[in-house]
CSV table of C-alpha atoms in Angstrom, one decimal:
chain,number,residue,atom,x,y,z
A,1,MET,CA,111.9,95.3,126.7
A,2,SER,CA,109.2,97.5,125.5
A,3,ASN,CA,105.5,96.5,125.5
A,4,PRO,CA,103.6,96.2,122.2
A,5,THR,CA,101.6,99.3,121.3
A,6,ALA,CA,98.0,99.7,120.1
A,7,ALA,CA,95.7,102.2,118.6
A,8,MET,CA,91.9,102.2,118.3
A,9,LEU,CA,89.9,103.6,115.5
A,10,VAL,CA,86.3,104.4,116.4
A,11,ILE,CA,84.1,104.8,113.3
A,12,GLY,CA,80.8,106.5,113.5
A,13,ASP,CA,78.9,109.7,113.0
A,14,GLU,CA,76.8,108.9,116.1
A,15,ILE,CA,79.8,109.5,118.4
A,16,LEU,CA,80.9,112.7,116.7
A,17,SER,CA,77.4,114.2,116.6
A,18,GLY,CA,77.0,113.7,120.4
A,19,ARG,CA,74.1,111.3,119.9
A,20,THR,CA,75.9,108.4,121.5
A,21,ARG,CA,78.4,108.3,124.3
A,22,ASP,CA,81.3,106.0,123.3
A,23,ALA,CA,81.7,103.0,125.6
A,24,ASN,CA,84.1,100.8,123.6
A,25,MET,CA,87.2,103.0,124.1
A,26,TYR,CA,87.0,102.7,127.8
A,27,HIS,CA,86.4,99.0,127.7
A,28,LEU,CA,89.3,98.3,125.2
A,29,ALA,CA,91.7,100.6,127.2
A,30,GLY,CA,91.1,98.5,130.3
A,31,GLU,CA,91.4,95.1,128.6
A,32,LEU,CA,94.7,96.1,126.8
A,33,THR,CA,96.2,97.5,129.9
A,34,ASN,CA,95.4,94.3,131.8
A,35,ASN,CA,97.1,92.3,129.0
A,36,GLY,CA,100.3,94.4,128.9
A,37,ILE,CA,99.6,96.3,125.7
A,38,ALA,CA,99.8,100.1,125.8
A,39,LEU,CA,96.9,101.8,124.1
A,40,SER,CA,98.8,104.8,122.7
A,41,GLU,CA,96.3,106.6,120.5
A,42,VAL,CA,92.6,106.7,119.7
A,43,ARG,CA,91.0,108.3,116.7
A,44,VAL,CA,87.3,108.8,116.1
A,45,VAL,CA,86.3,109.5,112.5
A,46,SER,CA,83.0,109.7,110.7
A,47,ASP,CA,81.4,107.3,108.2
A,48,ASP,CA,83.7,108.8,105.5
A,49,ARG,CA,85.6,106.5,103.1
A,50,SER,CA,88.8,108.6,102.8
A,51,ALA,CA,88.9,109.4,106.5
A,52,ILE,CA,88.7,105.7,107.4
A,53,ILE,CA,91.2,104.6,104.8
A,54,SER,CA,93.7,107.2,105.7
A,55,ALA,CA,93.5,106.7,109.5
A,56,THR,CA,93.7,102.9,109.1
A,57,ARG,CA,96.9,103.1,107.0
A,58,THR,CA,98.6,105.6,109.4
A,59,LEU,CA,97.7,103.7,112.6
A,60,SER,CA,98.6,100.3,111.1
A,61,GLU,CA,102.0,101.5,110.1
A,62,THR,CA,102.6,103.2,113.5
A,63,TYR,CA,101.4,100.7,116.1
A,64,THR,CA,101.7,96.9,116.8
A,65,TYR,CA,97.9,96.4,116.8
A,66,VAL,CA,94.9,98.5,115.6
A,67,PHE,CA,91.4,97.8,116.8
A,68,THR,CA,88.4,99.3,115.0
A,69,SER,CA,84.8,99.6,116.3
A,70,GLY,CA,81.7,100.3,114.2
A,71,GLY,CA,80.5,100.3,110.7
A,72,ILE,CA,80.2,96.5,110.0
A,73,GLY,CA,76.4,96.2,110.0
A,74,PRO,CA,74.0,95.7,107.0
A,75,THR,CA,73.1,99.4,106.2
A,76,HIS,CA,74.3,101.9,103.7
A,77,ASP,CA,76.4,103.7,106.2
A,78,ASP,CA,78.3,100.5,107.2
A,79,ILE,CA,81.4,100.9,105.0
A,80,THR,CA,84.2,99.8,107.4
A,81,ALA,CA,85.0,96.4,105.9
A,82,ASP,CA,85.3,97.8,102.3
A,83,CYS,CA,87.5,100.7,103.6
A,84,ILE,CA,89.9,98.4,105.5
A,85,ALA,CA,90.3,96.2,102.4
A,86,ALA,CA,90.9,99.3,100.3
A,87,ALA,CA,93.5,100.6,102.9
A,88,PHE,CA,95.6,97.5,102.3
A,89,GLY,CA,94.7,97.1,98.5
A,90,ILE,CA,93.1,93.7,99.2
A,91,PRO,CA,90.1,92.4,97.2
A,92,ILE,CA,86.8,92.1,99.2
A,93,ASP,CA,83.6,90.1,98.4
A,94,ILE,CA,81.0,88.0,100.1
A,95,ARG,CA,83.0,85.1,101.5
A,96,ASP,CA,81.7,81.5,101.8
A,97,ASP,CA,82.8,81.0,105.4
A,98,ALA,CA,81.1,84.2,106.5
A,99,ARG,CA,78.0,83.5,104.4
A,100,ALA,CA,77.7,80.0,106.0
A,101,ILE,CA,77.6,81.6,109.5
A,102,LEU,CA,74.9,84.0,108.5
A,103,THR,CA,72.9,81.4,106.6
A,104,LYS,CA,72.8,79.2,109.7
A,105,HIS,CA,72.0,82.2,112.0
A,106,TYR,CA,69.1,83.4,109.9
A,107,ALA,CA,67.7,79.9,109.4
A,108,ASP,CA,67.7,79.5,113.1
A,109,THR,CA,65.9,82.7,113.7
A,110,GLY,CA,63.5,82.3,110.8
A,111,LEU,CA,64.5,85.5,109.1
A,112,GLU,CA,65.4,86.1,105.5
A,113,LEU,CA,69.1,86.4,104.6
A,114,ASN,CA,68.4,89.3,102.3
A,115,ALA,CA,71.0,91.3,100.2
A,116,ALA,CA,71.5,93.8,103.0
A,117,ARG,CA,72.3,91.2,105.6
A,118,LEU,CA,74.5,89.4,103.1
A,119,ARG,CA,76.7,92.5,103.0
A,120,MET,CA,77.9,91.4,106.5
A,121,ALA,CA,79.6,88.5,104.8
A,122,ARG,CA,81.9,90.8,102.8
A,123,ILE,CA,85.3,89.9,104.2
A,124,PRO,CA,88.7,90.8,102.7
A,125,GLU,CA,90.6,88.0,101.0
A,126,GLY,CA,92.9,86.2,103.5
A,127,ALA,CA,91.4,87.9,106.6
A,128,GLU,CA,90.8,85.7,109.7
A,129,LEU,CA,87.2,85.8,111.0
A,130,ILE,CA,86.5,87.0,114.5
A,131,GLU,CA,83.6,85.2,116.1
A,132,ASN,CA,80.4,87.1,117.1
A,133,PRO,CA,78.6,85.1,119.8
A,134,VAL,CA,76.0,87.7,120.2
A,135,SER,CA,74.5,88.3,116.7
A,136,ALA,CA,76.5,86.0,114.4
A,137,ALA,CA,77.9,88.6,111.8
A,138,PRO,CA,81.7,88.2,112.2
A,139,GLY,CA,84.5,90.7,112.5
A,140,PHE,CA,87.9,90.0,111.0
A,141,ILE,CA,91.6,90.4,111.3
A,142,LEU,CA,93.5,91.8,108.4
A,143,GLY,CA,97.3,92.3,108.9
A,144,ASN,CA,97.5,93.9,112.3
A,145,VAL,CA,94.0,95.4,112.2
A,146,PHE,CA,91.2,93.9,114.2
A,147,VAL,CA,87.8,94.9,112.8
A,148,MET,CA,85.0,94.7,115.3
A,149,ALA,CA,81.4,95.8,115.8
A,150,GLY,CA,80.2,99.1,117.3
A,151,VAL,CA,77.4,97.7,119.4
A,152,PRO,CA,79.0,97.5,122.9
A,153,SER,CA,77.8,94.0,123.8
A,154,VAL,CA,79.2,92.6,120.4
A,155,PHE,CA,82.4,94.7,120.7
A,156,GLN,CA,83.1,93.3,124.1
A,157,ALA,CA,82.4,89.7,123.1
A,158,MET,CA,84.8,90.1,120.1
A,159,VAL,CA,87.5,91.6,122.3
A,160,ALA,CA,87.2,88.7,124.7
A,161,GLY,CA,87.6,86.4,121.7
A,162,VAL,CA,90.8,87.9,120.5
A,163,ILE,CA,92.6,89.4,123.5
A,164,HIS,CA,94.4,86.1,124.4
A,165,GLN,CA,95.9,85.6,121.0
A,166,LEU,CA,97.8,89.0,121.2
A,167,SER,CA,101.4,88.8,122.3
A,168,GLY,CA,101.3,91.1,125.3
A,169,GLY,CA,104.2,92.4,127.2
A,170,ARG,CA,104.6,92.3,130.9
A,171,PRO,CA,101.4,93.3,132.4
A,172,LEU,CA,101.2,97.1,133.1
A,173,LEU,CA,100.9,97.4,136.9
A,174,SER,CA,99.7,100.5,138.7
A,175,GLN,CA,99.3,101.7,142.2
A,176,THR,CA,97.3,104.8,143.3
A,177,MET,CA,97.8,107.0,146.3
A,178,ARG,CA,95.2,109.6,147.3
A,179,PHE,CA,96.2,112.9,148.8
A,180,MET,CA,93.6,115.3,150.2
A,181,VAL,CA,95.4,118.3,148.9
A,182,GLY,CA,95.2,120.1,145.6
A,183,GLU,CA,97.6,119.3,142.8
A,184,GLY,CA,99.5,122.6,143.3
A,185,THR,CA,100.5,121.6,146.8
A,186,ILE,CA,102.1,118.4,145.7
A,187,ALA,CA,103.3,119.3,142.2
A,188,GLU,CA,106.9,120.3,143.0
A,189,PRO,CA,108.1,117.2,145.1
A,190,LEU,CA,106.1,115.0,142.7
A,191,GLY,CA,108.0,116.4,139.7
A,192,ALA,CA,111.3,115.6,141.4
A,193,LEU,CA,110.1,112.1,142.2
A,194,ALA,CA,109.0,111.5,138.6
A,195,ALA,CA,112.4,112.6,137.4
A,196,ASP,CA,114.1,110.0,139.6
A,197,PHE,CA,111.9,107.2,138.1
A,198,PRO,CA,112.2,107.7,134.4
A,199,ASP,CA,111.0,104.1,133.7
A,200,LEU,CA,107.7,104.7,135.5
A,201,SER,CA,104.8,106.8,134.3
A,202,ILE,CA,103.6,109.0,137.2
A,203,GLY,CA,100.3,110.7,136.7
A,204,SER,CA,98.5,113.3,138.8
A,205,TYR,CA,94.7,113.5,138.6
A,206,PRO,CA,92.9,116.2,140.6
A,207,PHE,CA,89.4,115.7,141.8
A,208,GLN,CA,86.8,117.8,143.6
A,209,LYS,CA,84.1,116.1,145.5
A,210,ASP,CA,81.6,117.9,147.8
A,211,GLY,CA,83.8,121.0,147.8
A,212,VAL,CA,86.9,119.1,148.9
A,213,TYR,CA,90.0,119.1,146.6
A,214,GLY,CA,92.2,116.1,146.3
A,215,THR,CA,94.7,114.5,144.0
A,216,ASN,CA,95.2,110.9,143.0
A,217,ILE,CA,98.7,110.0,142.1
A,218,VAL,CA,98.9,106.9,139.8
A,219,VAL,CA,102.3,105.2,139.4
A,220,ARG,CA,102.4,102.8,136.3
A,221,GLY,CA,105.0,100.5,134.9
A,222,SER,CA,105.9,96.9,134.4
A,223,ASP,CA,108.4,96.5,137.2
A,224,GLY,CA,106.6,95.9,140.4
A,225,GLY,CA,109.7,96.5,142.6
A,226,LEU,CA,110.3,99.8,141.0
A,227,ILE,CA,106.7,100.8,141.6
A,228,ASP,CA,106.9,99.8,145.3
A,229,ALA,CA,110.1,101.9,145.6
A,230,ALA,CA,108.3,104.9,144.1
A,231,MET,CA,105.2,104.4,146.4
A,232,ILE,CA,107.4,104.5,149.5
A,233,ARG,CA,109.0,107.7,148.3
A,234,LEU,CA,105.5,109.0,147.5
A,235,SER,CA,104.2,108.2,151.0
A,236,ASN,CA,106.9,110.4,152.5
A,237,LEU,CA,106.3,113.2,150.1
A,238,LEU,CA,104.0,115.2,152.3
A,239,PRO,CA,105.2,115.0,156.0
A,240,GLU,CA,101.8,116.2,157.1
A,241,VAL,CA,98.9,115.7,154.8
A,242,THR,CA,96.9,118.9,155.2
A,243,ASP,CA,93.4,119.5,154.2
A,244,ASP,CA,94.1,122.3,151.8
A,245,PRO,CA,91.7,123.2,149.1
A,246,GLU,CA,93.2,123.5,145.7
B,1,MET,CA,77.1,126.8,102.3
B,2,SER,CA,79.0,124.3,104.3
B,3,ASN,CA,79.3,124.4,108.0
B,4,PRO,CA,82.6,125.0,109.8
B,5,THR,CA,84.4,121.9,110.9
B,6,ALA,CA,86.0,121.0,114.2
B,7,ALA,CA,88.3,118.5,115.7
B,8,MET,CA,89.0,117.6,119.3
B,9,LEU,CA,92.3,116.6,120.8
B,10,VAL,CA,92.0,114.8,124.2
B,11,ILE,CA,95.4,114.7,126.0
B,12,GLY,CA,95.9,112.3,128.8
B,13,ASP,CA,97.4,108.9,129.8
B,14,GLU,CA,94.5,108.4,132.2
B,15,ILE,CA,92.0,107.9,129.3
B,16,LEU,CA,94.3,105.6,127.3
B,17,SER,CA,95.1,103.4,130.3
B,18,GLY,CA,91.4,102.9,131.0
B,19,ARG,CA,91.6,104.5,134.4
B,20,THR,CA,89.2,107.4,133.5
B,21,ARG,CA,86.2,107.3,131.2
B,22,ASP,CA,86.3,110.4,129.0
B,23,ALA,CA,83.3,112.7,129.5
B,24,ASN,CA,84.5,115.8,127.6
B,25,MET,CA,84.2,114.3,124.1
B,26,TYR,CA,80.5,113.6,124.5
B,27,HIS,CA,79.9,117.1,126.0
B,28,LEU,CA,81.7,119.0,123.3
B,29,ALA,CA,80.1,116.9,120.5
B,30,GLY,CA,76.7,117.9,121.7
B,31,GLU,CA,77.5,121.6,122.2
B,32,LEU,CA,79.1,121.9,118.7
B,33,THR,CA,76.2,120.1,117.0
B,34,ASN,CA,73.8,122.5,118.7
B,35,ASN,CA,75.8,125.4,117.4
B,36,GLY,CA,76.0,124.3,113.8
B,37,ILE,CA,79.6,123.1,113.9
B,38,ALA,CA,80.4,119.6,112.7
B,39,LEU,CA,82.8,117.7,114.9
B,40,SER,CA,84.7,115.7,112.3
B,41,GLU,CA,87.5,114.0,114.1
B,42,VAL,CA,88.7,113.3,117.7
B,43,ARG,CA,92.1,112.1,118.6
B,44,VAL,CA,93.2,110.9,122.0
B,45,VAL,CA,97.0,111.0,122.7
B,46,SER,CA,99.1,110.4,125.7
B,47,ASP,CA,101.1,113.0,127.7
B,48,ASP,CA,103.8,112.8,125.1
B,49,ARG,CA,105.4,116.0,123.6
B,50,SER,CA,105.9,114.9,120.0
B,51,ALA,CA,102.4,113.2,119.9
B,52,ILE,CA,100.7,116.4,121.1
B,53,ILE,CA,102.7,118.7,118.8
B,54,SER,CA,102.1,116.5,115.7
B,55,ALA,CA,98.4,116.1,116.3
B,56,THR,CA,97.9,119.8,117.0
B,57,ARG,CA,99.6,120.8,113.7
B,58,THR,CA,97.6,118.3,111.6
B,59,LEU,CA,94.2,119.1,113.2
B,60,SER,CA,94.8,122.8,113.1
B,61,GLU,CA,95.6,122.7,109.4
B,62,THR,CA,92.7,120.5,108.5
B,63,TYR,CA,89.7,121.9,110.5
B,64,THR,CA,88.2,125.3,111.2
B,65,TYR,CA,88.5,124.9,115.0
B,66,VAL,CA,90.5,122.6,117.3
B,67,PHE,CA,89.5,122.0,120.9
B,68,THR,CA,91.9,120.4,123.3
B,69,SER,CA,91.2,119.0,126.8
B,70,GLY,CA,93.7,118.1,129.5
B,71,GLY,CA,97.2,118.8,130.5
B,72,ILE,CA,97.1,122.4,131.7
B,73,GLY,CA,97.4,121.8,135.5
B,74,PRO,CA,100.4,122.4,137.8
B,75,THR,CA,102.1,119.0,137.7
B,76,HIS,CA,105.1,117.6,135.7
B,77,ASP,CA,102.8,115.7,133.3
B,78,ASP,CA,100.9,118.9,132.4
B,79,ILE,CA,102.7,119.8,129.2
B,80,THR,CA,99.9,120.9,126.9
B,81,ALA,CA,100.5,124.7,126.9
B,82,ASP,CA,104.2,124.3,126.0
B,83,CYS,CA,103.4,121.8,123.3
B,84,ILE,CA,100.7,124.0,121.7
B,85,ALA,CA,103.2,126.9,121.7
B,86,ALA,CA,105.8,124.7,120.1
B,87,ALA,CA,103.4,123.5,117.5
B,88,PHE,CA,103.0,127.0,116.2
B,89,GLY,CA,106.6,128.1,116.9
B,90,ILE,CA,105.4,130.8,119.4
B,91,PRO,CA,107.3,131.7,122.6
B,92,ILE,CA,105.7,130.9,125.9
B,93,ASP,CA,106.4,132.1,129.4
B,94,ILE,CA,104.6,133.2,132.5
B,95,ARG,CA,102.3,136.0,131.5
B,96,ASP,CA,101.4,138.9,133.7
B,97,ASP,CA,97.6,138.8,132.9
B,98,ALA,CA,97.4,135.1,133.8
B,99,ARG,CA,99.7,135.6,136.8
B,100,ALA,CA,97.3,138.3,138.1
B,101,ILE,CA,94.4,135.9,137.9
B,102,LEU,CA,96.2,133.3,139.9
B,103,THR,CA,97.6,135.8,142.4
B,104,LYS,CA,94.1,137.0,143.2
B,105,HIS,CA,92.7,133.4,143.4
B,106,TYR,CA,95.3,132.1,145.8
B,107,ALA,CA,95.2,135.2,147.9
B,108,ASP,CA,91.5,134.7,148.2
B,109,THR,CA,91.9,131.0,149.2
B,110,GLY,CA,94.9,131.6,151.5
B,111,LEU,CA,97.1,129.3,149.6
B,112,GLU,CA,100.7,129.9,148.4
B,113,LEU,CA,101.1,130.7,144.7
B,114,ASN,CA,104.2,128.4,144.5
B,115,ALA,CA,106.3,127.7,141.4
B,116,ALA,CA,104.2,124.7,140.4
B,117,ARG,CA,101.0,126.7,140.5
B,118,LEU,CA,102.7,129.5,138.7
B,119,ARG,CA,103.3,127.1,135.8
B,120,MET,CA,99.5,127.5,135.1
B,121,ALA,CA,100.3,131.1,134.1
B,122,ARG,CA,102.5,129.9,131.2
B,123,ILE,CA,100.5,131.2,128.2
B,124,PRO,CA,101.9,131.6,124.6
B,125,GLU,CA,102.6,135.1,123.3
B,126,GLY,CA,99.5,136.6,121.7
B,127,ALA,CA,97.1,134.0,122.9
B,128,GLU,CA,93.7,135.1,124.2
B,129,LEU,CA,92.8,133.8,127.7
B,130,ILE,CA,89.8,131.6,128.3
B,131,GLU,CA,88.1,132.3,131.6
B,132,ASN,CA,88.0,129.5,134.2
B,133,PRO,CA,85.1,130.3,136.6
B,134,VAL,CA,85.6,127.1,138.5
B,135,SER,CA,89.3,127.0,139.6
B,136,ALA,CA,90.8,130.2,138.1
B,137,ALA,CA,93.7,128.9,136.0
B,138,PRO,CA,92.8,130.0,132.5
B,139,GLY,CA,92.8,128.2,129.2
B,140,PHE,CA,93.7,130.0,126.0
B,141,ILE,CA,93.0,130.4,122.3
B,142,LEU,CA,96.0,130.4,120.0
B,143,GLY,CA,95.2,130.6,116.3
B,144,ASN,CA,92.3,128.3,115.7
B,145,VAL,CA,93.1,126.1,118.8
B,146,PHE,CA,91.1,126.3,122.0
B,147,VAL,CA,93.1,124.9,124.9
B,148,MET,CA,91.0,123.9,127.8
B,149,ALA,CA,91.2,121.9,131.0
B,150,GLY,CA,90.6,118.1,131.4
B,151,VAL,CA,88.5,118.2,134.6
B,152,PRO,CA,85.0,117.9,133.3
B,153,SER,CA,83.5,120.7,135.3
B,154,VAL,CA,86.2,123.1,134.2
B,155,PHE,CA,86.1,121.9,130.6
B,156,GLN,CA,82.3,122.5,130.4
B,157,ALA,CA,82.6,126.0,132.0
B,158,MET,CA,85.3,126.9,129.4
B,159,VAL,CA,83.2,125.6,126.5
B,160,ALA,CA,80.3,127.6,127.7
B,161,GLY,CA,82.5,130.7,127.7
B,162,VAL,CA,83.7,130.3,124.2
B,163,ILE,CA,81.0,128.6,122.2
B,164,HIS,CA,79.1,131.8,121.4
B,165,GLN,CA,82.1,133.5,119.8
B,166,LEU,CA,82.5,130.7,117.2
B,167,SER,CA,81.0,131.4,113.8
B,168,GLY,CA,78.7,128.5,113.5
B,169,GLY,CA,76.8,127.4,110.4
B,170,ARG,CA,73.1,126.8,110.3
B,171,PRO,CA,72.3,124.6,113.3
B,172,LEU,CA,72.5,120.9,112.6
B,173,LEU,CA,69.0,119.5,113.0
B,174,SER,CA,68.1,115.9,113.5
B,175,GLN,CA,65.0,113.8,113.8
B,176,THR,CA,64.9,110.2,114.9
B,177,MET,CA,62.5,107.4,114.0
B,178,ARG,CA,62.4,104.1,115.9
B,179,PHE,CA,61.7,100.8,114.2
B,180,MET,CA,61.1,97.7,116.2
B,181,VAL,CA,62.9,95.6,113.6
B,182,GLY,CA,66.5,94.7,113.1
B,183,GLU,CA,68.8,96.7,110.8
B,184,GLY,CA,68.8,94.0,108.2
B,185,THR,CA,65.1,94.2,107.6
B,186,ILE,CA,65.2,97.9,106.9
B,187,ALA,CA,68.6,98.2,105.3
B,188,GLU,CA,67.7,98.0,101.6
B,189,PRO,CA,64.8,100.6,101.4
B,190,LEU,CA,66.8,102.8,103.8
B,191,GLY,CA,69.8,102.7,101.4
B,192,ALA,CA,67.6,103.8,98.5
B,193,LEU,CA,66.2,106.6,100.6
B,194,ALA,CA,69.7,107.8,101.7
B,195,ALA,CA,70.7,107.9,98.0
B,196,ASP,CA,67.7,110.1,97.2
B,197,PHE,CA,68.7,112.6,99.9
B,198,PRO,CA,72.5,113.2,99.4
B,199,ASP,CA,72.4,116.5,101.4
B,200,LEU,CA,71.2,114.7,104.5
B,201,SER,CA,73.1,112.3,106.7
B,202,ILE,CA,71.0,109.2,107.4
B,203,GLY,CA,72.3,107.0,110.1
B,204,SER,CA,71.1,103.6,111.3
B,205,TYR,CA,71.8,102.6,114.9
B,206,PRO,CA,70.7,99.1,116.0
B,207,PHE,CA,69.9,98.4,119.6
B,208,GLN,CA,68.9,95.4,121.7
B,209,LYS,CA,67.0,95.8,124.9
B,210,ASP,CA,65.5,93.0,127.0
B,211,GLY,CA,66.0,90.6,124.0
B,212,VAL,CA,64.1,92.8,121.6
B,213,TYR,CA,66.0,94.1,118.5
B,214,GLY,CA,65.3,97.5,117.1
B,215,THR,CA,66.8,100.2,115.0
B,216,ASN,CA,66.9,104.0,115.4
B,217,ILE,CA,67.1,105.9,112.2
B,218,VAL,CA,68.6,109.4,112.6
B,219,VAL,CA,68.2,112.0,109.8
B,220,ARG,CA,70.6,114.9,110.1
B,221,GLY,CA,71.1,118.1,108.1
B,222,SER,CA,70.7,121.8,108.2
B,223,ASP,CA,67.5,122.1,106.0
B,224,GLY,CA,64.5,121.4,108.1
B,225,GLY,CA,62.2,121.0,105.1
B,226,LEU,CA,64.4,118.4,103.6
B,227,ILE,CA,64.5,116.5,106.8
B,228,ASP,CA,60.7,116.6,107.1
B,229,ALA,CA,60.5,115.2,103.5
B,230,ALA,CA,62.8,112.4,104.4
B,231,MET,CA,60.9,111.6,107.6
B,232,ILE,CA,57.7,111.2,105.6
B,233,ARG,CA,59.4,108.8,103.2
B,234,LEU,CA,60.8,107.0,106.2
B,235,SER,CA,57.5,106.6,107.9
B,236,ASN,CA,56.2,104.8,104.7
B,237,LEU,CA,59.3,102.6,104.5
B,238,LEU,CA,57.9,99.6,106.3
B,239,PRO,CA,54.2,99.1,105.4
B,240,GLU,CA,53.8,96.9,108.4
B,241,VAL,CA,56.3,97.2,111.2
B,242,THR,CA,56.8,93.7,112.3
B,243,ASP,CA,58.4,92.6,115.5
B,244,ASP,CA,61.3,90.8,113.9
B,245,PRO,CA,64.4,90.0,115.9
B,246,GLU,CA,67.6,91.0,114.1
């Protein structure tokens, strides 16, 4: 049984220009992993219509789920909703249910629901709304694409709202063992171990802290017994853990 | 005159599983912007041979430069160098110049240059080496693809070594103006302003801090005079800056 797969599409010039450090990818990756869904690819594209449409189509055809972040606000550079609709050839306009949410929100806050804000009620025909408990303007689900905000607090709230309706696989489990030797010392026996456990993903992550080299070995998979077996083998990998530098 | 374009390919299960928060994308984005090169797309893929080869080919054909990070260490999951060679149909083997660098480094540190470490001397035929002043094992340049390490300190050192040999365009300049109003209040006049300056990229980035809503407007381009003109228009956009919430 293979787990469902997912891709993320991050939309926004601010990430690509180095102005903003993306926070949503890291958050979504953790949430999906905890729910047994493998995040297999991430793409970051600019606020460019053809780039968004093309990436949406490719990712939607390739993976079980696609999650987008960014570009659903009220300004001229917020073009995500229209691009997602175009990617699927679905009509899009201001929708009554989304408008009602905005009308109530702006009445409550005493602000005008002007034409720019009303753009946030543009939702493709047939899409399901994603609730926004932070700032009201909804995201939406069209086909297998989940369209969410770029502001991290809103993105996280939207993810929390949809994550439990995804059909996840068996949770992806992982165990980590830390070796105080460089990767090069452990690489050969580790490669042999990885070959013996083809159903597990065994990753090696070097680190250097205060001049000391070390390696974290992370064993991932959905079969806890298999992971335990690999960890036992791993613990016998280095008869004497020496304090080699890399 | 249009600026050269760039893409980044981040290779590594550890980013997609949510174990590690990527730091290299943010660093590279800033460095490229400062050097007049537009980072146009980023892809993150897992340690999967076909995914790496396919992304490398597509990005290499589409953009002026491609920068990869990750997967060039000594362990079984480090498959980037072989995949890049395969993407271009170029032979790869342990190369004498790279082996000499490793031989010297491990002699200096008193460690064995074992078979695993020697894998880091696998360099495609004809590729130019990228110096690694941190931990010796080199990156390389093949065609328009710059292959670098995933460990942030090494990645940053490699970027510093190659950035000045890229032919950048005019530096991308940016100015930011902060409005203490929500995006929805400023969106309409901002859209009109953006339409009047098609050669500039005008981005709107909402924020919320301690319950106060605000919007940063960032004007980017390579013509400083044009940016100044837009900033003057921008400063007159809201006759009275009110302290609206979103």
